[in-house]
Coordinates of C-alpha atoms and ligand atoms in Angstrom, one line a residue:
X129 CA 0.0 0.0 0.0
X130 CA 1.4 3.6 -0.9
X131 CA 2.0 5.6 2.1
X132 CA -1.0 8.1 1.5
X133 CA -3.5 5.2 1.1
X134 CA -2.0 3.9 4.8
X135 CA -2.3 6.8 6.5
X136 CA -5.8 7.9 4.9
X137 CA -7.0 4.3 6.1
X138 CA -5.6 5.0 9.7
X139 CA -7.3 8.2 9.2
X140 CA -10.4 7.2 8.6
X141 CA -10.6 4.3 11.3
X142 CA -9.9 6.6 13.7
X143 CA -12.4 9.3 12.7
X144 CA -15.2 6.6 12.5
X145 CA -14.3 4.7 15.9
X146 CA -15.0 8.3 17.3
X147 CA -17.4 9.8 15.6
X148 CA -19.9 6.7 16.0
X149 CA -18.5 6.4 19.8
X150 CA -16.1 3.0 19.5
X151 CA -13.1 4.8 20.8
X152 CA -12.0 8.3 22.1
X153 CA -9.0 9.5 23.0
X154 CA -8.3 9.6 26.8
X155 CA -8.8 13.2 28.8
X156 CA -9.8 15.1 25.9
X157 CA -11.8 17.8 27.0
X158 CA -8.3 18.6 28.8
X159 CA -5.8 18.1 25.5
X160 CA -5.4 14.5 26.1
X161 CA -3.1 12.4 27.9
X162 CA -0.8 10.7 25.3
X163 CA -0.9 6.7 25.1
X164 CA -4.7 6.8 26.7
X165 CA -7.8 6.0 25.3
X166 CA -11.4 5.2 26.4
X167 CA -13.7 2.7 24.9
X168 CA -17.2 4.4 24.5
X169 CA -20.5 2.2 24.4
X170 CA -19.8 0.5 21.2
X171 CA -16.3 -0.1 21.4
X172 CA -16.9 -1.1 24.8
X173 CA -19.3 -3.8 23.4
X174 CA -16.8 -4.9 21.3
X175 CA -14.2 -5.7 24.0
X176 CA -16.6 -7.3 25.7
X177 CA -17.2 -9.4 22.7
X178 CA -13.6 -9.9 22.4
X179 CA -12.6 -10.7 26.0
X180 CA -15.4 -13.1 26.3
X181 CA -15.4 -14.9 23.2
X182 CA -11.4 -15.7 24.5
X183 CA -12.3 -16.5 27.7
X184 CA -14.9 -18.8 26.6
X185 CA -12.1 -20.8 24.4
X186 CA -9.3 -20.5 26.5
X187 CA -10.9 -20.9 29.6
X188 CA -14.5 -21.9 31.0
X189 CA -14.6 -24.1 28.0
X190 CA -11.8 -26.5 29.1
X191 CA -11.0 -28.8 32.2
X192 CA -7.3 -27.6 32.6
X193 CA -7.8 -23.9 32.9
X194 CA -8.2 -21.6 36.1
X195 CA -8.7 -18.1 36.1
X196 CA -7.1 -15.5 38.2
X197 CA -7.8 -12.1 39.2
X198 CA -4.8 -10.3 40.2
X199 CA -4.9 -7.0 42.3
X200 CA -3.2 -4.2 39.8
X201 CA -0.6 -3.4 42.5
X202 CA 1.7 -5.8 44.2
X203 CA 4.9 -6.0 46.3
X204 CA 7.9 -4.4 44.7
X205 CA 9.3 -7.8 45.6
X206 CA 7.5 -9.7 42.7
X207 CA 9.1 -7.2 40.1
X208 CA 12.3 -7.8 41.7
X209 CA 12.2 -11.6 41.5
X210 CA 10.2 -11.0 37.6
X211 CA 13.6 -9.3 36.4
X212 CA 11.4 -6.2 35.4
X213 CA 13.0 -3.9 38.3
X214 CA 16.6 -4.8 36.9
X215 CA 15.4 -5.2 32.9
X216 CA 12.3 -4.1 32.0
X217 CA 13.8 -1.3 29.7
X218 CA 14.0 -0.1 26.0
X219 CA 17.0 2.1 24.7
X220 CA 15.9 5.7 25.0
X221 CA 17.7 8.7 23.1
X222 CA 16.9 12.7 23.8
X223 CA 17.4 15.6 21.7
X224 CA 19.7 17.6 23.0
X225 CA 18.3 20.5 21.4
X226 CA 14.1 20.5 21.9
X227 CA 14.0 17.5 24.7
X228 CA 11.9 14.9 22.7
X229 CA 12.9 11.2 23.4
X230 CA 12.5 9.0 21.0
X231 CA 13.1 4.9 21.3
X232 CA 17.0 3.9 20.2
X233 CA 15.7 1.1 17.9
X234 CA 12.7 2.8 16.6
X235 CA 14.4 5.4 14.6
X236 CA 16.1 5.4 11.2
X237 CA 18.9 8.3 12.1
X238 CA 20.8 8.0 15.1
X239 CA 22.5 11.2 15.3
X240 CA 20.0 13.6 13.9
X241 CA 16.4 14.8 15.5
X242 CA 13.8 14.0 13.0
X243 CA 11.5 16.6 14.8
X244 CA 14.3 19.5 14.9
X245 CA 17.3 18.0 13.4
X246 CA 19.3 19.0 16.9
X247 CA 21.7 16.4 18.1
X248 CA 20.9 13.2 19.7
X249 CA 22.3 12.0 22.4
X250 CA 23.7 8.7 23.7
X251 CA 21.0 6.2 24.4
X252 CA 19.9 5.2 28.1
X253 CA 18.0 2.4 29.7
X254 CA 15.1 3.7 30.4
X255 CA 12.7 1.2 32.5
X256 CA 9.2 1.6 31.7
X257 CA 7.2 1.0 35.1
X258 CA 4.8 3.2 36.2
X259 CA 5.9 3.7 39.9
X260 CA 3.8 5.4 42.5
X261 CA 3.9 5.3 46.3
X262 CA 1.7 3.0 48.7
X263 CA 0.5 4.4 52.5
X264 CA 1.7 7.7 53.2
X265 CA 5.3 7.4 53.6
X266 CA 7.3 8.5 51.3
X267 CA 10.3 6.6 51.5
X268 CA 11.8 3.8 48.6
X269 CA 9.4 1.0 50.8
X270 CA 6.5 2.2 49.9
X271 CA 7.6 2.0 46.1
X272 CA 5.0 0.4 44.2
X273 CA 4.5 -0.2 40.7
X274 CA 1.5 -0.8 38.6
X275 CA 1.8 -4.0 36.4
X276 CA 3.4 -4.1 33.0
X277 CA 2.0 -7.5 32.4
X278 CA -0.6 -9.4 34.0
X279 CA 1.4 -12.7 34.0
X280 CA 3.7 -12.1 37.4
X281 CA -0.2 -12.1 38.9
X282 CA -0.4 -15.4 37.8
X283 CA 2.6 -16.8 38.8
X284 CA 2.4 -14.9 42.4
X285 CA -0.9 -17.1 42.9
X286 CA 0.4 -20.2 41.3
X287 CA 0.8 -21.9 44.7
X288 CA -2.5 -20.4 45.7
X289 CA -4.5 -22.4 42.9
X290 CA -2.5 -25.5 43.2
X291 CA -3.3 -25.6 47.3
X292 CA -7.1 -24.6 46.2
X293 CA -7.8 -27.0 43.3
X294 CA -5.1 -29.9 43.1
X295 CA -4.8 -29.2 39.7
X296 CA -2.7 -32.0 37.6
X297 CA 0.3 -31.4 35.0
X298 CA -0.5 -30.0 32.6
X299 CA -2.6 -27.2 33.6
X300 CA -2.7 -23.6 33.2
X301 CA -3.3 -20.2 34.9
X302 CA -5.7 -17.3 32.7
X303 CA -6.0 -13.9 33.5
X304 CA -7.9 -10.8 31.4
X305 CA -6.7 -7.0 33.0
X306 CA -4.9 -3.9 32.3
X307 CA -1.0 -3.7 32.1
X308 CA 0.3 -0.2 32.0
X309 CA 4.1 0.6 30.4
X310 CA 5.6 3.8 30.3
X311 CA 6.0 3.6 26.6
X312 CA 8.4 6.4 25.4
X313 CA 6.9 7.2 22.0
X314 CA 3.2 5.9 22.5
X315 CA 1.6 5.7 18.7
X316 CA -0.2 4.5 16.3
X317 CA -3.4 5.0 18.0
X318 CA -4.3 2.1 20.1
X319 CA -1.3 0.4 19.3
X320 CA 0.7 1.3 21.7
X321 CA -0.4 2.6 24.6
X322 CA 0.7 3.3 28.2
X323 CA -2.5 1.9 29.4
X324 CA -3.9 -1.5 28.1
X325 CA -5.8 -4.8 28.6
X326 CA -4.2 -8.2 28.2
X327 CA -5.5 -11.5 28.1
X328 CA -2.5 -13.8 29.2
X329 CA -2.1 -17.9 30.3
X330 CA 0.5 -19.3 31.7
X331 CA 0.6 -23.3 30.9
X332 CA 2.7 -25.1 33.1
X333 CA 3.6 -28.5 31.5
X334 CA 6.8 -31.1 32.6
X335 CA 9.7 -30.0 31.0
X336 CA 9.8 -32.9 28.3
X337 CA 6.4 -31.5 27.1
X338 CA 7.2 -28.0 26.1
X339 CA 8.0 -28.2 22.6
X340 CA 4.2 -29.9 21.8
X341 CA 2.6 -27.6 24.1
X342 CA 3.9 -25.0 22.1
X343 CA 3.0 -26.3 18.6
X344 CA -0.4 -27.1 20.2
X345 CA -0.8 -22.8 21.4
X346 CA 0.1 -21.9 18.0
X347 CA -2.7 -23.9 16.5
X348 CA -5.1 -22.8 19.5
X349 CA -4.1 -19.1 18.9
X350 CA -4.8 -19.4 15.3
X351 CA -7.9 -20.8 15.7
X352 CA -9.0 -17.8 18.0
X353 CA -7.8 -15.4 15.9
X354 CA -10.0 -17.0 12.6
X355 CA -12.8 -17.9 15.0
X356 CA -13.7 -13.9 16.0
X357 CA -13.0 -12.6 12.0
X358 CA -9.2 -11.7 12.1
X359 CA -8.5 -11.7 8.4
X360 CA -6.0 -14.2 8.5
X361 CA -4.4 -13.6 4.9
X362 CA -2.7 -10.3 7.4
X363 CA -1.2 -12.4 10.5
X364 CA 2.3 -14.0 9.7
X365 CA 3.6 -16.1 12.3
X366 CA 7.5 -14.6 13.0
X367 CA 9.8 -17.0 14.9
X368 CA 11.9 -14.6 17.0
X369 CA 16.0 -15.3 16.8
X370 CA 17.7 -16.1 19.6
X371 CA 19.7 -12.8 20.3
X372 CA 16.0 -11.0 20.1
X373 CA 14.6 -13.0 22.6
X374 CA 13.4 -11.7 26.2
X375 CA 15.0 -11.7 29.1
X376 CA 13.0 -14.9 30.2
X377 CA 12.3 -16.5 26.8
X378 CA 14.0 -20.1 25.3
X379 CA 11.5 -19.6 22.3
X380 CA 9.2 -17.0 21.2
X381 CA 6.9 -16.5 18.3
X382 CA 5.7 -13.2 17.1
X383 CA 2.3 -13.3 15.7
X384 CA 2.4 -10.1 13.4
X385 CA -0.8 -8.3 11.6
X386 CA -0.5 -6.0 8.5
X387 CA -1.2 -2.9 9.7
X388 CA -2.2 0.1 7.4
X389 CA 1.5 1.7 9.6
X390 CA 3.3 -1.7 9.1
X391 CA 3.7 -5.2 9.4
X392 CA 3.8 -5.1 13.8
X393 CA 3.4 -7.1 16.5
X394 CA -0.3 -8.6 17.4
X395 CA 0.2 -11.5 20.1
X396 CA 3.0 -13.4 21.0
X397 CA 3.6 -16.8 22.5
X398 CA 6.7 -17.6 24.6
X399 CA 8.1 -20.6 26.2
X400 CA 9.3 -18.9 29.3
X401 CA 11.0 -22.2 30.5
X402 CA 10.7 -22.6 34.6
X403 CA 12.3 -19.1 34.9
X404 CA 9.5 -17.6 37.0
X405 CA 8.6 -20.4 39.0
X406 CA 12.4 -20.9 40.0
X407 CA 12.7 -16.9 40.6
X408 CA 9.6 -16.9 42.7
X409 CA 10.8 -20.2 44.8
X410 CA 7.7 -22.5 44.1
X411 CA 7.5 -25.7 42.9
X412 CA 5.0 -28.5 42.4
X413 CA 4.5 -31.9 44.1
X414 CA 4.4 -34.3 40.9
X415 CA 2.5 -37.1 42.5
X416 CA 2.8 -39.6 39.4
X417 CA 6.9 -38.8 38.9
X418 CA 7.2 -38.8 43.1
X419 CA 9.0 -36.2 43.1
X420 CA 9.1 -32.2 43.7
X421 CA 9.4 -30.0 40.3
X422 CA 9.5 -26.9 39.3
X423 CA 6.9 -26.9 35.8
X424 CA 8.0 -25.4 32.6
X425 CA 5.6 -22.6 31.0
X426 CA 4.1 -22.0 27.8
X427 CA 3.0 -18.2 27.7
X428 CA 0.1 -17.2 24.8
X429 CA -0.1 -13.8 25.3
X430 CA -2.9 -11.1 23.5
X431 CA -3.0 -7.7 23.8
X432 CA -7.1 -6.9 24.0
X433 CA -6.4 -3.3 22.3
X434 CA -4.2 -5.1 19.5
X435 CA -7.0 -7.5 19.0
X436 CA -9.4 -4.5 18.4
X437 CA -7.9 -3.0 15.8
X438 CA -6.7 -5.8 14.1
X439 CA -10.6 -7.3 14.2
X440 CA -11.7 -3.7 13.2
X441 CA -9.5 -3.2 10.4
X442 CA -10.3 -6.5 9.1
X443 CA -14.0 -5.9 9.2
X444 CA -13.5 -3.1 7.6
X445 CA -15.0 -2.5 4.2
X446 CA -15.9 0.3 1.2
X447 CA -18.3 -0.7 -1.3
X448 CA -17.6 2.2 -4.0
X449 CA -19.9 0.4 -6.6
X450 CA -22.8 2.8 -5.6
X451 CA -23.9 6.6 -6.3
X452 CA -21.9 7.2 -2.6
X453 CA -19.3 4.7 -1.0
X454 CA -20.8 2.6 1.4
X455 CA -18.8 2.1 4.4
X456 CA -19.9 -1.5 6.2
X457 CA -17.7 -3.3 9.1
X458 CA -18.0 -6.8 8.4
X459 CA -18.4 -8.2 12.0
X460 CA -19.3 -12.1 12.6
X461 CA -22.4 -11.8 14.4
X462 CA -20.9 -13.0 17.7
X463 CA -18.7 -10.4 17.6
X464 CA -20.9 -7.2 16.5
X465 CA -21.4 -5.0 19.2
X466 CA -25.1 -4.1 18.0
X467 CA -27.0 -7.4 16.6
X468 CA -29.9 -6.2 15.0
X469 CA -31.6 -2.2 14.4
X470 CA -35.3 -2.5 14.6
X471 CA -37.0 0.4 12.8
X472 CA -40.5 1.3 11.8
X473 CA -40.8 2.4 8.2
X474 CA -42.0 5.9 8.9
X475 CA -42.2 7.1 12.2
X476 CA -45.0 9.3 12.3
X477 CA -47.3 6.3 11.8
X478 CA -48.4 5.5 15.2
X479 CA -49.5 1.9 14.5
X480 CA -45.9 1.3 12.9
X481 CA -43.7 2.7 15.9
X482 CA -46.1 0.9 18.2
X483 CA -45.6 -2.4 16.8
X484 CA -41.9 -1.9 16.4
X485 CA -41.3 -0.9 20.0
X486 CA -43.4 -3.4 21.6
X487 CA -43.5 -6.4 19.3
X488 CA -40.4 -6.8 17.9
X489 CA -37.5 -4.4 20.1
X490 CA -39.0 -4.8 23.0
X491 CA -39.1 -8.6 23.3
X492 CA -35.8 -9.0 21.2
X493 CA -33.9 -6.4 23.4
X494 CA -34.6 -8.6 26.4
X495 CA -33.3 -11.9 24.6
X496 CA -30.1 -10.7 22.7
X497 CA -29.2 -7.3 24.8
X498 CA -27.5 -5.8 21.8
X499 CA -30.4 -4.9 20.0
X500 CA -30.8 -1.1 18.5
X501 CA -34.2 1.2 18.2
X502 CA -33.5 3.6 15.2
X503 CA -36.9 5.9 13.6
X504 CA -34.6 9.0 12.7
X505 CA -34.1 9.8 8.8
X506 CA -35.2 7.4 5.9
X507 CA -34.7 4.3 5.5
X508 CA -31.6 4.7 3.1
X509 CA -30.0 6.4 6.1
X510 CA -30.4 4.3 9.2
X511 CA -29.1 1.3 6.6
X512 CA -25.8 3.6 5.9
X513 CA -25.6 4.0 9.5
X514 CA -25.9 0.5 10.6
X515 CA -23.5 -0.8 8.1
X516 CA -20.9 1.7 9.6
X517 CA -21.0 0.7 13.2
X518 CA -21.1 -3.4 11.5
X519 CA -24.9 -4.3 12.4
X520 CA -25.3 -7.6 10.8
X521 CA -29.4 -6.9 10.0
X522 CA -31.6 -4.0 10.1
X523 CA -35.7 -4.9 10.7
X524 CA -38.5 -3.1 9.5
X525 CA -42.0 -2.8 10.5
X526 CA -44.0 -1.7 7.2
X527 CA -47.6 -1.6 6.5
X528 CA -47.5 -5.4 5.5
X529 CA -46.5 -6.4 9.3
X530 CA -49.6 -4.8 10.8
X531 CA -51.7 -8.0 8.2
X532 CA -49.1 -10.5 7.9
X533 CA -47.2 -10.3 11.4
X534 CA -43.8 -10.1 8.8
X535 CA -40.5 -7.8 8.7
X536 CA -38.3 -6.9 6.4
X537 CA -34.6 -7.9 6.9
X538 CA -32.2 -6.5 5.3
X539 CA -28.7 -7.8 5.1
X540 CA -25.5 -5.5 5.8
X541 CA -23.4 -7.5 3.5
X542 CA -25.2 -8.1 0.4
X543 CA -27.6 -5.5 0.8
X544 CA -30.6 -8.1 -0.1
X545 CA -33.8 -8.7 1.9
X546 CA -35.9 -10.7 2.7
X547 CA -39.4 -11.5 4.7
X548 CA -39.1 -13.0 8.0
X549 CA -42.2 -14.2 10.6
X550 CA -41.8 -11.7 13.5
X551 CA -42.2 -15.1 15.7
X552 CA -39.5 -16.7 13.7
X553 CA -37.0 -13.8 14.6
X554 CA -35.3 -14.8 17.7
X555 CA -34.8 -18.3 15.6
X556 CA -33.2 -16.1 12.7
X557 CA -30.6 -14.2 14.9
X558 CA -29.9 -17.5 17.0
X559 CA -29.1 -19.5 14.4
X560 CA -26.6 -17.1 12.5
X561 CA -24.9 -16.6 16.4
X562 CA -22.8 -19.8 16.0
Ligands
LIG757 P1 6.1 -4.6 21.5 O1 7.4 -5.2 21.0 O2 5.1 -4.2 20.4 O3 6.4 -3.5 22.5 P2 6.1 -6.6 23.5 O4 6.8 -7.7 22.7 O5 6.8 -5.8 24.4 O6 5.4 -5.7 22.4 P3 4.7 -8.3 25.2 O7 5.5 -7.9 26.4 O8 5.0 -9.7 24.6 O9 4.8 -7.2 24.1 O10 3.2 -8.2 25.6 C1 2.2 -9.1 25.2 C2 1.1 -8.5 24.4 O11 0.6 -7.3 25.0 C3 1.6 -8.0 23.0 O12 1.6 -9.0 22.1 C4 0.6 -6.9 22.6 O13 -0.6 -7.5 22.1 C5 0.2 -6.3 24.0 N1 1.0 -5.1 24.2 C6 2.2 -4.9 24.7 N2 2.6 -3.6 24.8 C7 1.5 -2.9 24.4 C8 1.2 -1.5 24.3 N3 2.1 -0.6 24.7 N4 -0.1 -1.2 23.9 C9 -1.0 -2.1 23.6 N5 -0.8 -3.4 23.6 C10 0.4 -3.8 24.1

């Protein structure tokens, strides 16, 4: 893609998600606060859609899988023992001249600004926790710092589950919450930000396992990603060489998306060996070898934000065939934060709005949830703007229904409709769910 075509993509994704309230930028009636951002009612619903529909597979779905929820803040001592107090740090340059800071291995010049030209200087370790201070002293023990990764909440609660639920090798540890990094150059709209969700498992397996373990989360991850409508022609599977590798990592694969700014990072998936266990002193009683161990870990790791714009920019779509382009986001069903728009065909026809409201939204709000109520404009209009905030199927009370107990459905895809039973609806949507 040329560069102009890139950024007028970005453009417009970002324009739509807050113009139809998906996303907005964090603070803004105060300027902003860079690498922030908050999720309005639809974007919010399409989290949702995301964190659950993971959950669901990762998770509640299966017999080896317990969930955790972390507090945000923890003692200093786990980051300590993590390696994050001592490593958790990307090469940072500043300009000697305006100040900016910019990330060492980010930019193409080394020497030169590219904001004012002035002079960099010679990069730093800069370690991106967020630290505040706990209680009301003021001293380094009340250092705290707020997670940059929800996994050392998992490992600090390993022993926990194990005491609670006995669980046997191989089993894992899931957890869905925020993660905050002090990123120097936060970009790329929710990209990279300073605040943002994870969804993160740690699989603890015997060390002889690892390798199929691994194989076995690539496919899993994979199957996630095509399951909730990643376009899968985008995500390339990088496997990350040896001298690349993080501080805790024997093996790591990248799962990179196509961006409209570049082929970047998505998810990752990292065999993390027993490095965290061993730091953290716990082990395991392995009743079937006799014997106490210390489990190896698999690590599938999703950034919630990254999955949002990936799934968004994949559903994305302009059909320019018309008089005006047509904007649709192709969402699965499952994963469409509004199901269905009921409408009446003209809204100052009392016996149309009255049959809309309380024989179709009413009943089918209380089923699905994510059902919408829309009489403003013509017809032509509410379609356009269902298709832009991806509603699979808009539903009209005509003059017909009031005789035939019918609706018009009209498909955002294809554009084609057709005549449904109003008592066959809840079948319709149900069906098309799965
Ligand atoms: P990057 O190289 O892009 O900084 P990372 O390799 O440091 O990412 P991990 O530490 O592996 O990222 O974090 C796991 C996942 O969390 C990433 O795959 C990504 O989906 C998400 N993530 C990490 N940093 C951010 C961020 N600043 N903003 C949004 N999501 C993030």
């Amino acid at each position: 893609m040329a560069k102009e075509k890139e950024n007028e993509l970005m453009e417009k994704v970002v324009s739509l998600c807050k113009r139809r309230g998906f996303i907005f930028q964090g603070s803004e009636i105060y300027g902003g606060l860079a690498g922030t951002f908050d999720y309005g009612d639809l974007g919010g619903e399409l989290l949702h859609n995301i964190k659950n529909s993971w959950w669901k597979k990762f998770v509640s779905s299966r017999r080896d899988m317990y969930g955790i929820r972390a507090a945000i803040l923890m003692n200093s001592k786990v980051w300590e023992a993590s390696g994050h107090v001592a490593g958790f740090a990307d090469p940072m340059v500043e300009c000697e001249k305006c100040k900016r800071r910019f990330r060492a291995d980010q930019i193409e010049d080394k020497e030169k600004c590219a904001e004012c030209g002035g002079k960099l200087g010679e990069p730093k370790q800069f370690n991106m926790m967020f630290k505040t201070q706990i209680g009301a002293m003021e001293d380094s023990s009340a250092t705290v710092y707020l997670r940059p990764e929800t996994a050392q909440g998992i490992f600090s609660n390993f022993k926990n589950t194990v005491d609670a639920y006995h669980p046997k090798l191989p089993f894992g540890m899931a957890q869905i919450g925020k993660a905050f990094r002090n990123e120097i150059t936060p970009r790329d709209f929710i990209f990279r930000c300073r605040e943002f969700e994870q969804m993160e498992i740690e699989y603890f397996v015997r060390e002889a396992d690892w390798q199929k373990y691994f194989e076995y989360f690539k496919d899993q991850m994979n199957e996630w990603m095509e399951d909730i409508g990643i376009d899968m022609s985008k995500v390339h599977e990088l496997e990350v060489a040896p001298e690349d590798l993080a501080h805790y990592s024997k093996r790591t694969v990248d799962f990179e998306f196509d961006y409209p700014f570049g082929k970047k990072e998505l998810f990752g998936l990292a065999y993390r060996g027993n490095f965290d266990l061993t730091n953290h002193k716990l082990e395991y009683v392995d009743e079937e070898a006799g014997e106490k161990i210390t489990p190896h870990v698999i690590e599938p790791s999703f950034g919630v934000d990254r999955a949002f714009l990936a799934l968004f920019l994949s559903a994305y779509n302009e059909d320019t065939s018309g008089e005006e382009p047509r904007v649709f986001l192709k969402f699965k069903p499952k994963m469409a934060p509004i199901l269905a728009c009921v409408s009446p065909l003209l809204k100052n026809k009392p016996e149309l709005v009255e049959y809309a409201e309380m024989k179709v939204f009413t009943p089918l709000k209380a089923e699905f949830g994510r059902i919408a109520y829309d009489d403003n404009g013509n017809i032509g209009k509410r379609y356009r703007r269902q298709d832009e905030i991806g509603t699979p199927w808009c539903i009209v009370v005509d003059f017909d229904t009031l005789t035939d107990d019918s609706v018009t459905i009209r498909d955002r895809d294809t554009g084609t409709q057709e005549r449904v039973k109003v008592s066959d609806l809840s079948k319709f949507i149900k069906e098309r769910l799965d």
